[in-house]
Every structure is written in structure tokens, then in C-alpha cells.
Coordinates of C-alpha atoms in Angstrom, one line a residue:
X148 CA 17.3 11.5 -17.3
X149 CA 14.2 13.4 -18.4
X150 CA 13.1 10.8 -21.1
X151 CA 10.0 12.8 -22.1
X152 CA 11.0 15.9 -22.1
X153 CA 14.1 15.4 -24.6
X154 CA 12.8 12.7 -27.0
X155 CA 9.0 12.5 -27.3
X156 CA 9.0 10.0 -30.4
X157 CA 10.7 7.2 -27.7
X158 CA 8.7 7.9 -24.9
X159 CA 5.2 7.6 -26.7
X160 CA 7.0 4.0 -28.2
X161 CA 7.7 3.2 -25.1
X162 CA 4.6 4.1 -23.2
X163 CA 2.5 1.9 -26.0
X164 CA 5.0 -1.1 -26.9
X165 CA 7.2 -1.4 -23.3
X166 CA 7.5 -5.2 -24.1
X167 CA 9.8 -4.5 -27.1
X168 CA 11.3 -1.3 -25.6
X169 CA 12.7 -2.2 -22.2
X170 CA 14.4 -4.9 -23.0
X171 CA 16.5 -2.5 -25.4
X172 CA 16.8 -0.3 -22.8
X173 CA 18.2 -2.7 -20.5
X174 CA 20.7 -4.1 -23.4
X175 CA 22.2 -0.5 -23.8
X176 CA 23.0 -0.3 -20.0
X177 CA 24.2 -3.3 -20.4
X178 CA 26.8 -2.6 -23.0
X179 CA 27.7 1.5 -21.4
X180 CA 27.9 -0.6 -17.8
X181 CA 30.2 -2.6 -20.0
X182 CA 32.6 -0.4 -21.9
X183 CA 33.0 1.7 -18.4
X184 CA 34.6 -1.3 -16.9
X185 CA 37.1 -2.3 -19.9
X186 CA 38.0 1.5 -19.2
X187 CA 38.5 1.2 -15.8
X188 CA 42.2 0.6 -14.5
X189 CA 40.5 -1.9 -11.7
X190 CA 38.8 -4.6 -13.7
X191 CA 40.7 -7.2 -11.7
X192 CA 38.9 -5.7 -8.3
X193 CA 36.0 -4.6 -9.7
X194 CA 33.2 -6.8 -11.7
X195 CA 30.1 -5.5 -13.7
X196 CA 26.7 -6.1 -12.4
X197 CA 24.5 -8.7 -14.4
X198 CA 21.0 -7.5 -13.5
X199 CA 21.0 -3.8 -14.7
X200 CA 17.3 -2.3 -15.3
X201 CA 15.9 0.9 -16.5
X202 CA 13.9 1.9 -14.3
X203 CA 11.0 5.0 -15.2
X204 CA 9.2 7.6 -12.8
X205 CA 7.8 10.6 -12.8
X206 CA 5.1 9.6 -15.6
X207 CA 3.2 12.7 -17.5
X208 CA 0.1 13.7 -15.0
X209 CA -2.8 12.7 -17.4
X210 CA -5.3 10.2 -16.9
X211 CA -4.3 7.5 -19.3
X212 CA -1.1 7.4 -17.7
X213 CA -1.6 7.9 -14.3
X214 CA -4.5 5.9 -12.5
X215 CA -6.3 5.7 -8.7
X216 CA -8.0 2.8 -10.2
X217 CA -6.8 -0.3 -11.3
X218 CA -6.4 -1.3 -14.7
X219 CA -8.8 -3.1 -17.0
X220 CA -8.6 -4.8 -20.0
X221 CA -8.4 -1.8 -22.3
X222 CA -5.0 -1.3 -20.9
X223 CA -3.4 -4.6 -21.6
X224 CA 0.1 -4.1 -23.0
X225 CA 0.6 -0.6 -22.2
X226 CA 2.9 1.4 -19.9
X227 CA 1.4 3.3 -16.7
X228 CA 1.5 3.9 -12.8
X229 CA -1.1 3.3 -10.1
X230 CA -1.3 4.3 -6.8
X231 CA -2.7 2.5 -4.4
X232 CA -1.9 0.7 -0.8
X233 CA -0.4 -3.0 -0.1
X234 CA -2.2 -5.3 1.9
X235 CA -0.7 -8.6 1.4
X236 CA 2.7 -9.6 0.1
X237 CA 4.3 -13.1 -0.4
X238 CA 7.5 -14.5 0.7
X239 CA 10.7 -13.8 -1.7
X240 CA 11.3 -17.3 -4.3
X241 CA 13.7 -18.0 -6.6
X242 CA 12.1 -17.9 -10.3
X243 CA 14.0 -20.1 -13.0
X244 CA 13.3 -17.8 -15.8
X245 CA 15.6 -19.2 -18.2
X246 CA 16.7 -22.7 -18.8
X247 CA 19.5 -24.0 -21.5
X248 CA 18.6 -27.0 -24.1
X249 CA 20.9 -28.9 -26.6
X250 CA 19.3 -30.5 -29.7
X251 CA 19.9 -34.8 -30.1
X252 CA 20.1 -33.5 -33.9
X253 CA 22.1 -31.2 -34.9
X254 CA 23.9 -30.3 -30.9
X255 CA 22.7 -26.8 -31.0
X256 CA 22.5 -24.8 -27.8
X257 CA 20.1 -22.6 -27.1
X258 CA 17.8 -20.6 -24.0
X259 CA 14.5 -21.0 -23.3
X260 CA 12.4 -18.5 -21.0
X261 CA 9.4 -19.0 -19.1
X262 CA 6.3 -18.1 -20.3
X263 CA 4.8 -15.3 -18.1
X264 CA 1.6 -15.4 -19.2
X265 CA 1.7 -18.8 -18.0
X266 CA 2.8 -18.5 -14.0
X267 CA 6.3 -18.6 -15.8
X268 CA 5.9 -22.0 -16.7
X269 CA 8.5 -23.6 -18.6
X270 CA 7.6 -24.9 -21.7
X271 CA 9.6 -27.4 -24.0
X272 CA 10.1 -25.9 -27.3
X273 CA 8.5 -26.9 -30.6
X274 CA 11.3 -27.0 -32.8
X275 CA 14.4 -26.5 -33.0
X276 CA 15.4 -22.7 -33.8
X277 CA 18.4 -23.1 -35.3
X278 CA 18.8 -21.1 -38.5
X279 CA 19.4 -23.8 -40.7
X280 CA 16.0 -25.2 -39.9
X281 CA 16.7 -28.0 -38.2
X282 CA 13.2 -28.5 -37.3
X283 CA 14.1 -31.6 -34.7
X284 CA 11.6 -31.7 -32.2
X285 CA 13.8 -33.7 -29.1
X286 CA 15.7 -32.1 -26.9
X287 CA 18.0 -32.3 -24.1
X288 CA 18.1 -30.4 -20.4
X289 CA 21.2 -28.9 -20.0
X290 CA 22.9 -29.4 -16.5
X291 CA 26.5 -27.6 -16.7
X292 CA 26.7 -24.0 -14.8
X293 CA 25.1 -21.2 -16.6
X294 CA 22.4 -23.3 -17.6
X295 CA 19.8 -21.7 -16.0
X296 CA 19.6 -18.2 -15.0
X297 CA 17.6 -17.5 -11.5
X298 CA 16.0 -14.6 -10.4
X299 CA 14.3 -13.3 -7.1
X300 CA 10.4 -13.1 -7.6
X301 CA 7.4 -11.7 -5.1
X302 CA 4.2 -10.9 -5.4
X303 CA 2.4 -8.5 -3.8
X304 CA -1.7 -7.0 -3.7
X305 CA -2.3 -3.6 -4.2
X306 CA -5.5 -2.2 -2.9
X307 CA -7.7 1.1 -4.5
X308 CA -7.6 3.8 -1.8
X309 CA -10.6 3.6 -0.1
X310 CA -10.5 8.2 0.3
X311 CA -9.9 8.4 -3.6
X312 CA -13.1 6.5 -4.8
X313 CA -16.7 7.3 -4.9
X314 CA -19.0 6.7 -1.7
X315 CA -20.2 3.4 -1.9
X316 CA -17.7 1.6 -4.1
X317 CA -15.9 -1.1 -3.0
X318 CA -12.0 -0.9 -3.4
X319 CA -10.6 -3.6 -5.8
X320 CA -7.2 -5.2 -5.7
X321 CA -4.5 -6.7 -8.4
X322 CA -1.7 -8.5 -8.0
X323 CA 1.9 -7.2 -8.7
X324 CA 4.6 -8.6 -9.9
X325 CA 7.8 -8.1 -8.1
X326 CA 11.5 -8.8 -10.0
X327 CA 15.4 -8.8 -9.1
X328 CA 16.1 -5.6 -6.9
X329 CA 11.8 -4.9 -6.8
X330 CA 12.0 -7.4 -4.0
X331 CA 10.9 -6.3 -0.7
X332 CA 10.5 -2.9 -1.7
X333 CA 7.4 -2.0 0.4
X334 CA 5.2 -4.1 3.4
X335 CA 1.7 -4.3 4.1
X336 CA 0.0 -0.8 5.3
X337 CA 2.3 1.1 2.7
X338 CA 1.4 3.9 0.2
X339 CA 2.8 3.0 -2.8
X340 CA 3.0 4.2 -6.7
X341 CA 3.6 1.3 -9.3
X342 CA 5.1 2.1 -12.5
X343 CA 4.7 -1.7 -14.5
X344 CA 3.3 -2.9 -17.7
X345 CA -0.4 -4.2 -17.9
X346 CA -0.1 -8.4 -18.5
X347 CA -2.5 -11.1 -18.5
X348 CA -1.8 -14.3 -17.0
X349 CA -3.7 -18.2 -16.7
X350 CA -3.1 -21.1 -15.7
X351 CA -1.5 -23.8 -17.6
X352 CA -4.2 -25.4 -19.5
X353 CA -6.1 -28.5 -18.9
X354 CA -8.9 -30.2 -21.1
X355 CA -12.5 -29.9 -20.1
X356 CA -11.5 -27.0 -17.5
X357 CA -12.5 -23.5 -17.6
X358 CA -9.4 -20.9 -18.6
X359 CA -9.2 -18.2 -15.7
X360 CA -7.1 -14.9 -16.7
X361 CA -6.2 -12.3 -14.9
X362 CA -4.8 -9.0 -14.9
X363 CA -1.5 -8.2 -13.0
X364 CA 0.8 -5.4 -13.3
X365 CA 4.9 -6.1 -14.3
X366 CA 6.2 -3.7 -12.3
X367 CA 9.4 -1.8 -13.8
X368 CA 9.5 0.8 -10.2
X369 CA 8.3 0.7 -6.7
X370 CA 7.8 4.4 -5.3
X371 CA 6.7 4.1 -1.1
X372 CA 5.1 7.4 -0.6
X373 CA 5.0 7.0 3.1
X374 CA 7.2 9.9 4.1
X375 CA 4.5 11.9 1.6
X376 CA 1.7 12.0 3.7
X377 CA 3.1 13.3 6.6
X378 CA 4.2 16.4 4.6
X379 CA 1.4 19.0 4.6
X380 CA 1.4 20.9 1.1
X381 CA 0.9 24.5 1.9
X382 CA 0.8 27.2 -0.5
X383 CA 1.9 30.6 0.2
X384 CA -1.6 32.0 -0.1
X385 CA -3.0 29.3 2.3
X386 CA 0.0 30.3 4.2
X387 CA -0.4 34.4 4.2
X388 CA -4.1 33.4 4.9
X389 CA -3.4 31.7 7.6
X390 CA -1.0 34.8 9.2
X391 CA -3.9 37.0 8.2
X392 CA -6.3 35.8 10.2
X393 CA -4.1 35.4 13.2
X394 CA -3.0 38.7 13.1
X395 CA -6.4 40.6 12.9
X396 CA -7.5 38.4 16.3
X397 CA -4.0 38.3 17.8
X398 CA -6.1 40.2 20.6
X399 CA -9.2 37.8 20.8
X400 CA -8.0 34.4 20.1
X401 CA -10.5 32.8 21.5
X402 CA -13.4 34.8 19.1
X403 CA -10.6 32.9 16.6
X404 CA -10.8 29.5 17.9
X405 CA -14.5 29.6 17.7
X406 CA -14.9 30.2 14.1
X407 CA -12.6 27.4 14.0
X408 CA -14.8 25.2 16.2
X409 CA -17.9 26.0 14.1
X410 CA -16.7 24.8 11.2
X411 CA -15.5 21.6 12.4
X412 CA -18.2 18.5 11.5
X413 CA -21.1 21.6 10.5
X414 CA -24.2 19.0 10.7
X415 CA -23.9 18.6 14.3
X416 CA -24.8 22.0 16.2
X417 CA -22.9 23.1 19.3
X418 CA -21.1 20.6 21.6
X419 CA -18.3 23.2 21.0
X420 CA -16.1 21.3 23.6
X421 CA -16.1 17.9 21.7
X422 CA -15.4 20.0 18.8
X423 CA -12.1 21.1 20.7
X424 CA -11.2 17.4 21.1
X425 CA -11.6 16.0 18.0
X426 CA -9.6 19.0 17.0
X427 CA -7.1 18.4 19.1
X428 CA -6.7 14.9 18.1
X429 CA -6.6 15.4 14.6
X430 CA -4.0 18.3 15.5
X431 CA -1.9 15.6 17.1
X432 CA 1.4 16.1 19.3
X433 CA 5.1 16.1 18.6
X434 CA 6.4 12.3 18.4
X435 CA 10.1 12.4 21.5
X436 CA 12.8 10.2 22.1
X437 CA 14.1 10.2 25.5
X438 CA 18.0 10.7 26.1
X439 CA 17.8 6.8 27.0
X440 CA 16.4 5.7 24.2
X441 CA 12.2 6.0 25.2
X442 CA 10.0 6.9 22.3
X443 CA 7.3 8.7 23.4
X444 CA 4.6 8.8 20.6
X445 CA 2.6 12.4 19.8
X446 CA -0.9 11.1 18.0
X447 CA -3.6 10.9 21.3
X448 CA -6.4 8.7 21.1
X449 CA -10.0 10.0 22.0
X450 CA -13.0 7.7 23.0
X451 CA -16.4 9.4 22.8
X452 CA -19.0 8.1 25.0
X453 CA -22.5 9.0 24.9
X454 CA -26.0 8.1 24.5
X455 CA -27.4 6.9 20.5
X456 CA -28.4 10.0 18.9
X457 CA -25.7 12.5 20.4
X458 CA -23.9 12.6 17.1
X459 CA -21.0 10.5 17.7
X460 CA -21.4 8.8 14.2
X461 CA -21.5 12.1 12.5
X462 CA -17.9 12.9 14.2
X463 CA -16.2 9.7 12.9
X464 CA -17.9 10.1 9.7
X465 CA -16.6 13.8 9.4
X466 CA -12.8 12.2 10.4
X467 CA -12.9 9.7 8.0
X468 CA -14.1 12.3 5.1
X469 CA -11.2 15.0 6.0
X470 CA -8.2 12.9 6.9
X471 CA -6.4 11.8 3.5
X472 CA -5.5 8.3 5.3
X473 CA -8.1 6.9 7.4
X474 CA -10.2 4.0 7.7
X475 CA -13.9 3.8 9.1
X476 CA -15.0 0.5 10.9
X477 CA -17.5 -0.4 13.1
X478 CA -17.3 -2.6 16.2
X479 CA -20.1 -5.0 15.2
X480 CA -17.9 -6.6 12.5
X481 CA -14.8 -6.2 13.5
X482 CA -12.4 -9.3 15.2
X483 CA -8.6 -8.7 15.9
X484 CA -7.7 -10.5 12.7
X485 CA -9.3 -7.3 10.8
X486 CA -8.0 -5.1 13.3
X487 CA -4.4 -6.0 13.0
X488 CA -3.2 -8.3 10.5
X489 CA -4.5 -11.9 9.2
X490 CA -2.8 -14.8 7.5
X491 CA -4.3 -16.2 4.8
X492 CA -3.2 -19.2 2.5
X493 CA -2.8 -18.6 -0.9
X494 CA -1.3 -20.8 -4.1
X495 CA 0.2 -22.8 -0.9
X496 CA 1.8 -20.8 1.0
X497 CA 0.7 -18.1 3.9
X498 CA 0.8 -14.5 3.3
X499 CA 0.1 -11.7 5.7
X500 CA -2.9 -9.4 5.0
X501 CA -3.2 -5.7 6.9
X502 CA -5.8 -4.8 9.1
X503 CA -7.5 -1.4 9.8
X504 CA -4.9 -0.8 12.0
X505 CA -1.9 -1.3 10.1
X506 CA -3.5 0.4 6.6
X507 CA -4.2 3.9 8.8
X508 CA -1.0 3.7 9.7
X509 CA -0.2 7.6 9.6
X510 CA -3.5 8.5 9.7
X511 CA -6.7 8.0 11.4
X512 CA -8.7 4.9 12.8
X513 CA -12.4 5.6 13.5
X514 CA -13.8 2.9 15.3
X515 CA -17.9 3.0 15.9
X516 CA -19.7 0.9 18.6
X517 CA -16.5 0.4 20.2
X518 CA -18.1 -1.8 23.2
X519 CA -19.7 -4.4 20.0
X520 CA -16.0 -5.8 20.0
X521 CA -15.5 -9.1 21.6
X522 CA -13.1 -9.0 24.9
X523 CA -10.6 -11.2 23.4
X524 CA -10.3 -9.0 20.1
X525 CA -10.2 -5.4 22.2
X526 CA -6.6 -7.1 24.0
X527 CA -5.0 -7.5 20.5
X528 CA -4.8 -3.4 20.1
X529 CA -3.6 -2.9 23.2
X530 CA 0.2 -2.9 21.9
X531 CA -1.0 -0.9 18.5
X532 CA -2.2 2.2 20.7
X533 CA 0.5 2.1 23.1
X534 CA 4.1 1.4 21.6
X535 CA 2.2 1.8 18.1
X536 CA 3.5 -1.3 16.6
X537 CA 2.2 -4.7 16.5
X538 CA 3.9 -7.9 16.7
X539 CA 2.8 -10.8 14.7
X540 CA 3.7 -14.2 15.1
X541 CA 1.3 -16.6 12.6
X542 CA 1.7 -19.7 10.7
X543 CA 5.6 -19.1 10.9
X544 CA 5.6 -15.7 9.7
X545 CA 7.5 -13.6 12.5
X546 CA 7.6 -9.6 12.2
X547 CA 6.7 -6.5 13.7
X548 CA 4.3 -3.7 11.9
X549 CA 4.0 0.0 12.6
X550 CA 0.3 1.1 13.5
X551 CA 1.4 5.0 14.0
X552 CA -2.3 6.2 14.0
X553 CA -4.8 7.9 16.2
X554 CA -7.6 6.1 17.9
X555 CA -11.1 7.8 17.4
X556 CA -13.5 5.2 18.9
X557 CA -17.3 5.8 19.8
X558 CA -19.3 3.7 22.4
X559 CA -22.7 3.6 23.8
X560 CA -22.8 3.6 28.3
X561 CA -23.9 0.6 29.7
X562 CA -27.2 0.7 31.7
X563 CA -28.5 4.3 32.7
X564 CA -26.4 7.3 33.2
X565 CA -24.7 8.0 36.4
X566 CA -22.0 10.7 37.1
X567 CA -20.5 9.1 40.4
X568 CA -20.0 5.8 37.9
X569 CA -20.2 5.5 34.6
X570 CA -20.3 2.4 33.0
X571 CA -18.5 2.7 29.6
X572 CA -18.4 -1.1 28.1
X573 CA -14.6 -0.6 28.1
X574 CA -11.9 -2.2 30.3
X575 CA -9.4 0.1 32.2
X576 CA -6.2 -1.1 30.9
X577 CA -8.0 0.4 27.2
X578 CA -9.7 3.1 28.5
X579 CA -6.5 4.7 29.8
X580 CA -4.8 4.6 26.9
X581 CA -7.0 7.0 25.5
X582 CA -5.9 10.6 26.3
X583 CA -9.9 12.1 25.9
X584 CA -12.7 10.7 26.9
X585 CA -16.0 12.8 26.0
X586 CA -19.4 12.1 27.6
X587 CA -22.2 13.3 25.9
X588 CA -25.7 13.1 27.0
X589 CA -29.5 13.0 25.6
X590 CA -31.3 14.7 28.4
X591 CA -35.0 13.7 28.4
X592 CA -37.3 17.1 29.3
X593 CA -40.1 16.2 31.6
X594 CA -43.9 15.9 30.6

């Protein structure tokens, strides 16, 4: 249904008010969901479902409405999506959102629900809210069926896109609220677009103690955009460029692949055959399955060796830049926990958090001073650049990730140069797992 194309007047309500709006919405699927069983001749097979949502996509491209960066206060109570990528989420709970009292006065039954602003804490009522005022302030838990109503609940942390924000700004992240059939929508490493209402949170109050709030998104729809990036968006001008300049060098292609070269990472001049690689890795290959069941994967992983000032930096910088998923590390400060994944303990519970690794998933991993990681932390990628997926087994949190990305590490030779033996810093069982190895040298000129 294209909401805001055929009723503007309900769109721009529910864009500013979506507290007061969706529950409607959801009421009036409800009832249709409703009336369309009574009509059906199987309502003895068939049952209606409780939890029906409305869920909305496809906001207006403007930027109120659709963000790279995360909300601030400003935008507290409105309606509006943010893209971004997941690096941690929790473990699936069961959230008591409602609960059913009975008045010692005058017997009246009636549902409370749990404060979200408060970590859905549930609060006794005040008063009594019968409409002939009542007013009794005692109450009484109720413990038949139906008294409570229980929903699944997650949370999850979105992270800024590192490719979308200014040099030198570090990405923030927000928590996301996860309901019903939200759940397990997306992993860590995933591209994601959240469509939620902006909320503020605390923590139930205490006296003498500093009130924390926070911002976190009530997300209404999940969208995983991970099929997205591997889809290259070619016009047909790009395109009919493209056959244009094949066809006026269809009898030099070389002379073609040249001009190619030389505009590939401009600020270093010539080394026209490491040019070639790193276009060649970035070009990638064509992912097989065997006829017995082998995958054979088609990204190639390139190490470039060579002494400091050959421009090896400039390369991965250059990677990083073009590639619209990619991450830039260095060896230095790098342990297999922020290579692959890490647990962490939050609220009292572990989570899993991504890793370079797993957030380039699809993309690119430039790696610099590849021979500064410890020997212990190089054998935890071993399985992420062979069968491209990593296997985690921490603090009772069993899964497998996909790390589908190309290698592009960078490493300094041990010791002086020598062509019959060249001492790279880098075990075997690594080194051949990457397809291209490039040696590049600073020749000293004699006195």
C-alpha cells in the first residue's frame, strides 16, 4: 500500500505522532484480519493471528526522514529510518508487557503495561481507573490465564557506516529495540535499514543517584540490505560508455588496460604490475559449487610485501576509499578478538560483537603491518580466508559467521632483501592462502 502517495494528511500524522498512530493502525488490521475469518467457511480449522503489525518502508528520500547518522535528541518522538551495520545483538527473552490487576475495592479488572521508558518496568498503578472513580489505591496480581500477555524482545546495536561519514569521525552506535516477529531479523556483520520511532529510556530511579537516558530506536521494520551490495548499479550511459571504449581499442587492449592501470591509486607513480593485482583483486572471481557439494569461493586475497616507503599504505588506503564495504586496520592494534568476533557482557548477559572480519563481510579487508600481529591471533583467520566463515564458540554462545571478503594485507621483509629467500614475517600455512604476493623494493643508488 503506497501510504504516502494516496493520503498525505495521514502520513505526515503519522511521521510526527507514530505513538498515537500505530497503535490504530494495528487495531484496524486487527478488526479486517477479523471480519475475514467470520467470513471464512473454515473458522473451525483456521484461527486468526493475535500479533498483527503495520509495518512501513520505503520512507520519502529527504533528510529528516532518512538518516546515515544516528539520531539525536531533536528527533525524539518522531518517525524515520537509519542505515547503518549490526555489531552486537542479544539473545531472544520473553518480555511481560502487560500484566492484569483486580481492585480489593470495588473488584474491577483492568491491564497494566510496562513502562518503556523505564527498561519496561512494571509499575503498580496509582489509582484505580475505573470510571466511577473509585480512586482505591490496593490492588491485587491476577494469576488466571490471560493475565499477562508475553512477547519476544531483543536488542540489538547498530553501528554508523564507517564509508558514509567524514574522515576522522568516529562512528557511533544506538541501541535497537527488537519486538514479536522483529526477532532475529539480522546478525552481526549485516547491512541493515531501520524503520522505528525515536524513544528515550532510564533506569528505574533511585534517590541520591544520577538519572542516565538514552536514546534507542523502537523499530516498526528490519530491512537486511545484504543482497544490495553485491548488485552493481549501472546506468545505461555508464554502460554504453563502457562498450564505447572497448570498441574503439578492441584492436589494442592492452593500450586499454593501461589507461585503466593509470588511474588506479593516482598518488603512487608506476608499479603498473601491482596496479594489475590489486585490480584484479578488487575485480574478484566467480564464487562454484562442485557437483559434490565443494564451494569453491571467487574473492583472492593479495599480500603486498615490500620495503617502508614503496607505497603499500597508499594501496590500502586507496581500497578502503573506493570499495563501498571495507574496513582499514592495522596490525599493530589488532588481536583475533577484533579480527573475528568478541563476547562482551552486557546488563548480565553475553553478547557477541563483530570484528573487522565479519563487518567486511562482502567487501574488502585491508590489513597494514600485517607481520605486527601476534602468532596466536594470525591462526584465528585462517578458517575466515579459507572456507570464509568463522566458527565461534564463547561463553556458551555457539554459531558460525560468514566472513565473504578479500584479504588485502601489507607487510614489511624481515632482515635485508634476498631473492633466493625472502623472509616475509608470515607463516606458510597463511601465506598460501593468499593468491598474490607482490614484492616491492626501495633500491638504494650508490654514492
Amino acid at each position: 500500500m503506497a501510504l504516502f502517495e494516496d493520503n498525505m494528511q495521514i502520513s505526515e500524522l503519522l511521521l510526527s505522532n507514530p505513538l498515537q498512530v500505530l497503535p490504530v493502525l494495528d487495531k484496524a488490521l486487527a478488526s479486517v484480519c477479523s471480519e475475514m475469518h467470520k467470513g471464512n467457511g473454515h473458522q473451525e480449522v483456521m484461527q486468526p493471528k493475535k500479533n498483527i503489525h503495520g509495518r512501513l518502508t520505503g520512507l520519502p528520500v529527504c533528510a529528516e526522514l532518512t538518516r546515515t547518522k544516528l539520531p539525536r535528541t531533536r528527533d525524539l518522538g518522531w518517525f524515520l529510518s537509519v542505515t547503518g551495520t549490526i555489531i552486537r545483538t542479544s539473545l531472544v527473552k520473553l518480555l511481560e508487557s502487560k500484566k492484569q490487576y483486580t481492585c480489593n475495592k470495588c473488584k474491577h479488572v483492568f491491564m497494566q503495561e510496562a513502562d518503556f521508558e523505564q527498561f519496561y518496568t512494571a509499575s503498580k498503578p496509582g489509582r484505580c481507573p475505573n470510571p466511577e472513580l473509585c480512586n482505591s489505591v490496593k490492588f491485587t496480581v491476577s494469576s488466571g490465564k490471560g493475565s499477562t500477555v508475553c512477547r519476544d524482545y531483543q536488542e540489538v546495536k547498530l553501528q554508523e557506516q564507517v564509508q558514509k561519514l567524514a574522515i576522522g569521525t568516529i562512528p557511533r552506535s544506538m541501541a535497537i529495540v527488537l519486538q514479536d516477529d522483529l526477532v532475529d531479523c539480522c546478525k552481526p556483520g549485516d547491512d541493515v535499514t531501520v524503520f522505528g520511532i525515536v524513544r528515550r529510556r532510564w533506569r528505574p530511579l533511585n534517590a541520591d543517584t544520577r538519572v542516565d537516558i538514552e536514546i534507542v530506536i523502537e523499530a516498526n521494520y528490519v530491512q537486511v540490505n545484504n543482497e544490495q551490495r553485491t548488485k552493481s548499479s549501472i546506468t545505461e550511459e555508464l554502460r554504453q560508455e563502457f562498450e564505447n571504449f572497448w570498441s574503439k581499442s578492441c584492436t589494442t587492449p592492452l593500450t586499454a588496460r593501461n589507461k585503466i592501470l593509470a588511474s588506479v591509486c593516482p598518488q603512487v607513480y608506476g608499479l603498473y604490475l601491482v596496479k594489475l593485482a590489486v585490480t584484479l583483486v578488487l575485480v574478484g572471481g566467480v564464487q562454484r559449487h562442485a557437483e559434490n557439494g565443494t564451494r569453491i569461493r571467487g574473492e583472492s586475497h593479495m599480500l603486498l610485501v615490500g620495503d617502508p616507503g614503496t607505497g603499500k599504505s597508499q594501496f590500502l588506503k586507496y581500497v578502503a576509499k573506493i570499495v563501498g564495504r571495507s574496513i582499514l586496520t592495522t596490525g599493530i592494534g589488532s588481536t583475533s578478538a577484533g579480527l573475528t568476533v568478541t563476547a562482551v557482557k552486557d546488563s548480565g548477559e553475553w553478547q557477541l560483537e563483530a570484528g573487522a572480519l565479519v563487518l567486511a563481510d562482502g567487501g574488502v579487508c585491508c590489513i597494514d603491518e600485517f607481520s605486527s600481529i601476534r602468532e596466536h591471533d594470525k591462526a584465528s583467520i585462517h578458517e575466515a580466508m579459507e572456507q570464509q566463515t568463522l566458527s565461534v564458540a564463547k561463553a556458551g554462545l555457539v554459531c558460525k559467521l560468514n566472513t565473504r571478503t578479500t584479504i588485502l594485507a601489507a607487510t614489511n621483509p624481515k632482515g635485508n632483501y634476498n631473492p633466493e629467500q625472502l623472509e616475509m614475517g608470515v607463516k606458510c600455512g597463511l601465506w598460501r592462502r593468499c593468491k598474490i604476493t607482490s614484492v616491492s623494493l626501495n633500491h638504494c643508488l650508490p654514492t
